[in-house]
Amino acid sequence: MEHIIRRYKIATGTDQIPESNDQLEQMQGELKRMQRETLSLELSLQRYTGEDLNSVQFGDLHELEQKLENAVNKVRERKFELLQQQIDNLRRKGKMLHDENENLYHLLKENQVALDHQAALDQHQQIGIIPILWEEQPSSVLPQATLPPLFNPYRLQPTQPNLQDFSLQLPDYGTSMSS
């Protein structure tokens, strides 16, 4: 008993030795109250775990059942909230990944078009043809021809002189034959 009182004093910070029997009796009364409360809590715990239900009356069992049902409902509500939060987070993450995937797809498509465009330019430059490129636009708009970004204009130089620059005089066959 003294060991328990000493532990109580240490826990409460009252390391003073009781000066009178009144203080000692008061402490013993507090100790007995705490022991009764501890016993009551232990019995409640046994009831909640399903142990020692033989001595429990019907009304107490009904009350215990209601408490357990309320506790289970609270746990289910909390579990549902957590699952709903996880579902919402996964939906947001899925949408972000979908958007990122679409952006990467469009970027790859643009790069592929640019590579195809560059390959066509290289091929046409090797054979000396300048292609007219069509930009993709909605079907309601007519496409416009655009020049490639690295357009090197060619100048054609004819190898024959322009015939319009010379005044050709054709021989007059009709006059020379009549004479």
mmCIF file of C-alpha atoms in Angstrom, residues 21-165:
data_model
loop_
_atom_site.group_PDB
_atom_site.id
_atom_site.type_symbol
_atom_site.label_atom_id
_atom_site.label_comp_id
_atom_site.label_asym_id
_atom_site.label_seq_id
_atom_site.Cartn_x
_atom_site.Cartn_y
_atom_site.Cartn_z
ATOM 1 C CA ASN A 21 -3.552 11.078 9.765
ATOM 2 C CA ASP A 22 -6.248 13.161 8.017
ATOM 3 C CA GLN A 23 -4.070 13.644 4.988
ATOM 4 C CA LEU A 24 -3.144 9.962 5.002
ATOM 5 C CA GLU A 25 -6.812 8.932 5.205
ATOM 6 C CA GLN A 26 -7.698 11.375 2.437
ATOM 7 C CA MET A 27 -5.040 9.866 0.206
ATOM 8 C CA GLN A 28 -6.231 6.336 0.995
ATOM 9 C CA GLY A 29 -9.790 7.366 0.121
ATOM 10 C CA GLU A 30 -8.580 8.789 -3.199
ATOM 11 C CA LEU A 31 -6.670 5.575 -3.819
ATOM 12 C CA LYS A 32 -9.772 3.432 -3.172
ATOM 13 C CA ARG A 33 -11.841 5.627 -5.493
ATOM 14 C CA MET A 34 -9.233 5.222 -8.225
ATOM 15 C CA GLN A 35 -9.176 1.442 -7.686
ATOM 16 C CA ARG A 36 -12.974 1.251 -8.037
ATOM 17 C CA GLU A 37 -12.822 3.344 -11.210
ATOM 18 C CA THR A 38 -10.065 1.125 -12.620
ATOM 19 C CA LEU A 39 -12.097 -2.011 -11.833
ATOM 20 C CA SER A 40 -15.173 -0.506 -13.489
ATOM 21 C CA LEU A 41 -13.163 0.359 -16.613
ATOM 22 C CA GLU A 42 -11.674 -3.143 -16.728
ATOM 23 C CA LEU A 43 -15.170 -4.678 -16.511
ATOM 24 C CA SER A 44 -16.393 -2.380 -19.289
ATOM 25 C CA LEU A 45 -13.425 -3.417 -21.404
ATOM 26 C CA GLN A 46 -14.192 -7.088 -20.784
ATOM 27 C CA ARG A 47 -17.787 -6.505 -21.844
ATOM 28 C CA TYR A 48 -16.677 -4.738 -25.023
ATOM 29 C CA THR A 49 -14.362 -7.603 -25.895
ATOM 30 C CA GLY A 50 -17.097 -10.176 -25.169
ATOM 31 C CA GLU A 51 -15.569 -11.676 -22.035
ATOM 32 C CA ASP A 52 -17.571 -12.376 -18.879
ATOM 33 C CA LEU A 53 -21.033 -11.644 -20.275
ATOM 34 C CA ASN A 54 -22.731 -14.199 -17.963
ATOM 35 C CA SER A 55 -23.193 -11.725 -15.140
ATOM 36 C CA VAL A 56 -24.541 -8.923 -17.365
ATOM 37 C CA GLN A 57 -28.306 -8.279 -17.343
ATOM 38 C CA PHE A 58 -30.441 -7.973 -20.475
ATOM 39 C CA GLY A 59 -30.774 -4.167 -20.265
ATOM 40 C CA ASP A 60 -27.026 -3.786 -19.929
ATOM 41 C CA LEU A 61 -26.511 -6.116 -22.884
ATOM 42 C CA HIS A 62 -28.912 -4.063 -24.995
ATOM 43 C CA GLU A 63 -27.106 -0.847 -24.008
ATOM 44 C CA LEU A 64 -23.753 -2.477 -24.795
ATOM 45 C CA GLU A 65 -25.071 -3.584 -28.187
ATOM 46 C CA GLN A 66 -26.203 -0.022 -28.994
ATOM 47 C CA LYS A 67 -22.808 1.387 -28.002
ATOM 48 C CA LEU A 68 -21.027 -1.173 -30.139
ATOM 49 C CA GLU A 69 -23.291 -0.475 -33.129
ATOM 50 C CA ASN A 70 -22.668 3.266 -32.774
ATOM 51 C CA ALA A 71 -18.929 2.644 -32.591
ATOM 52 C CA VAL A 72 -19.025 0.397 -35.671
ATOM 53 C CA ASN A 73 -21.070 3.003 -37.572
ATOM 54 C CA LYS A 74 -18.515 5.704 -36.705
ATOM 55 C CA VAL A 75 -15.703 3.470 -37.905
ATOM 56 C CA ARG A 76 -17.567 2.747 -41.150
ATOM 57 C CA GLU A 77 -18.237 6.454 -41.724
ATOM 58 C CA ARG A 78 -14.585 7.289 -41.199
ATOM 59 C CA LYS A 79 -13.516 4.431 -43.465
ATOM 60 C CA PHE A 80 -15.946 5.649 -46.151
ATOM 61 C CA GLU A 81 -14.575 9.201 -45.851
ATOM 62 C CA LEU A 82 -11.013 7.947 -46.268
ATOM 63 C CA LEU A 83 -11.952 5.792 -49.248
ATOM 64 C CA GLN A 84 -13.807 8.705 -50.849
ATOM 65 C CA GLN A 85 -10.758 10.938 -50.367
ATOM 66 C CA GLN A 86 -8.548 8.304 -51.965
ATOM 67 C CA ILE A 87 -10.948 7.930 -54.888
ATOM 68 C CA ASP A 88 -11.034 11.703 -55.401
ATOM 69 C CA ASN A 89 -7.243 11.891 -55.249
ATOM 70 C CA LEU A 90 -6.909 9.045 -57.755
ATOM 71 C CA ARG A 91 -9.413 10.702 -60.097
ATOM 72 C CA ARG A 92 -7.479 13.976 -59.948
ATOM 73 C CA LYS A 93 -4.231 12.130 -60.556
ATOM 74 C CA GLY A 94 -5.801 10.189 -63.442
ATOM 75 C CA LYS A 95 -7.058 13.417 -65.029
ATOM 76 C CA MET A 96 -3.643 15.027 -64.654
ATOM 77 C CA LEU A 97 -1.979 11.988 -66.248
ATOM 78 C CA HIS A 98 -4.568 11.980 -69.054
ATOM 79 C CA ASP A 99 -3.970 15.685 -69.752
ATOM 80 C CA GLU A 100 -0.206 15.154 -69.684
ATOM 81 C CA ASN A 101 -0.598 12.203 -72.044
ATOM 82 C CA GLU A 102 -2.644 14.316 -74.466
ATOM 83 C CA ASN A 103 -0.061 17.104 -74.356
ATOM 84 C CA LEU A 104 2.748 14.651 -75.044
ATOM 85 C CA TYR A 105 0.737 13.095 -77.885
ATOM 86 C CA HIS A 106 0.198 16.483 -79.536
ATOM 87 C CA LEU A 107 3.860 17.376 -79.046
ATOM 88 C CA LEU A 108 4.948 14.109 -80.644
ATOM 89 C CA LYS A 109 2.483 14.638 -83.488
ATOM 90 C CA GLU A 110 3.845 18.159 -84.099
ATOM 91 C CA ASN A 111 7.406 16.863 -84.039
ATOM 92 C CA GLN A 112 6.498 14.072 -86.474
ATOM 93 C CA VAL A 113 4.865 16.582 -88.831
ATOM 94 C CA ALA A 114 7.956 18.778 -88.602
ATOM 95 C CA LEU A 115 10.225 15.814 -89.316
ATOM 96 C CA ASP A 116 8.067 14.749 -92.265
ATOM 97 C CA HIS A 117 8.089 18.339 -93.511
ATOM 98 C CA GLN A 118 11.867 18.551 -93.220
ATOM 99 C CA ALA A 119 12.308 15.206 -94.960
ATOM 100 C CA ALA A 120 10.055 16.362 -97.815
ATOM 101 C CA LEU A 121 12.056 19.592 -98.122
ATOM 102 C CA ASP A 122 15.314 17.710 -98.184
ATOM 103 C CA GLN A 123 13.994 15.340 -100.836
ATOM 104 C CA HIS A 124 12.643 18.177 -102.991
ATOM 105 C CA GLN A 125 15.821 20.212 -102.661
ATOM 106 C CA GLN A 126 17.819 17.260 -103.901
ATOM 107 C CA ILE A 127 15.777 17.140 -107.104
ATOM 108 C CA GLY A 128 15.322 20.906 -107.389
ATOM 109 C CA ILE A 129 11.567 21.234 -106.754
ATOM 110 C CA ILE A 130 10.044 23.670 -104.320
ATOM 111 C CA PRO A 131 6.930 22.157 -102.760
ATOM 112 C CA ILE A 132 3.850 24.128 -101.774
ATOM 113 C CA LEU A 133 2.859 23.131 -98.278
ATOM 114 C CA TRP A 134 -0.672 23.128 -96.965
ATOM 115 C CA GLU A 135 -1.391 23.962 -93.350
ATOM 116 C CA GLU A 136 -3.994 21.869 -91.568
ATOM 117 C CA GLN A 137 -7.105 23.930 -90.947
ATOM 118 C CA PRO A 138 -10.753 23.188 -90.297
ATOM 119 C CA SER A 139 -12.621 21.887 -93.316
ATOM 120 C CA SER A 140 -14.663 25.095 -93.592
ATOM 121 C CA VAL A 141 -11.525 27.119 -94.363
ATOM 122 C CA LEU A 142 -9.566 26.766 -97.565
ATOM 123 C CA PRO A 143 -5.940 25.879 -96.957
ATOM 124 C CA GLN A 144 -3.299 28.459 -97.692
ATOM 125 C CA ALA A 145 0.012 27.704 -99.271
ATOM 126 C CA THR A 146 2.948 28.495 -97.056
ATOM 127 C CA LEU A 147 6.598 28.501 -97.722
ATOM 128 C CA PRO A 148 8.798 26.315 -95.596
ATOM 129 C CA PRO A 149 10.711 28.103 -92.857
ATOM 130 C CA LEU A 150 14.065 27.358 -94.446
ATOM 131 C CA PHE A 151 13.042 28.463 -97.925
ATOM 132 C CA ASN A 152 15.922 29.069 -100.299
ATOM 133 C CA PRO A 153 14.534 30.807 -103.363
ATOM 134 C CA TYR A 154 15.784 29.564 -106.722
ATOM 135 C CA ARG A 155 16.275 31.743 -109.774
ATOM 136 C CA LEU A 156 15.841 30.074 -113.072
ATOM 137 C CA GLN A 157 18.233 31.149 -115.750
ATOM 138 C CA PRO A 158 17.117 30.201 -119.221
ATOM 139 C CA THR A 159 19.740 28.731 -121.470
ATOM 140 C CA GLN A 160 18.090 30.093 -124.611
ATOM 141 C CA PRO A 161 17.544 33.771 -125.334
ATOM 142 C CA ASN A 162 14.065 35.156 -125.108
ATOM 143 C CA LEU A 163 12.578 35.104 -128.584
ATOM 144 C CA GLN A 164 10.492 38.200 -127.984
ATOM 145 C CA ASP A 165 13.606 40.315 -127.640
#
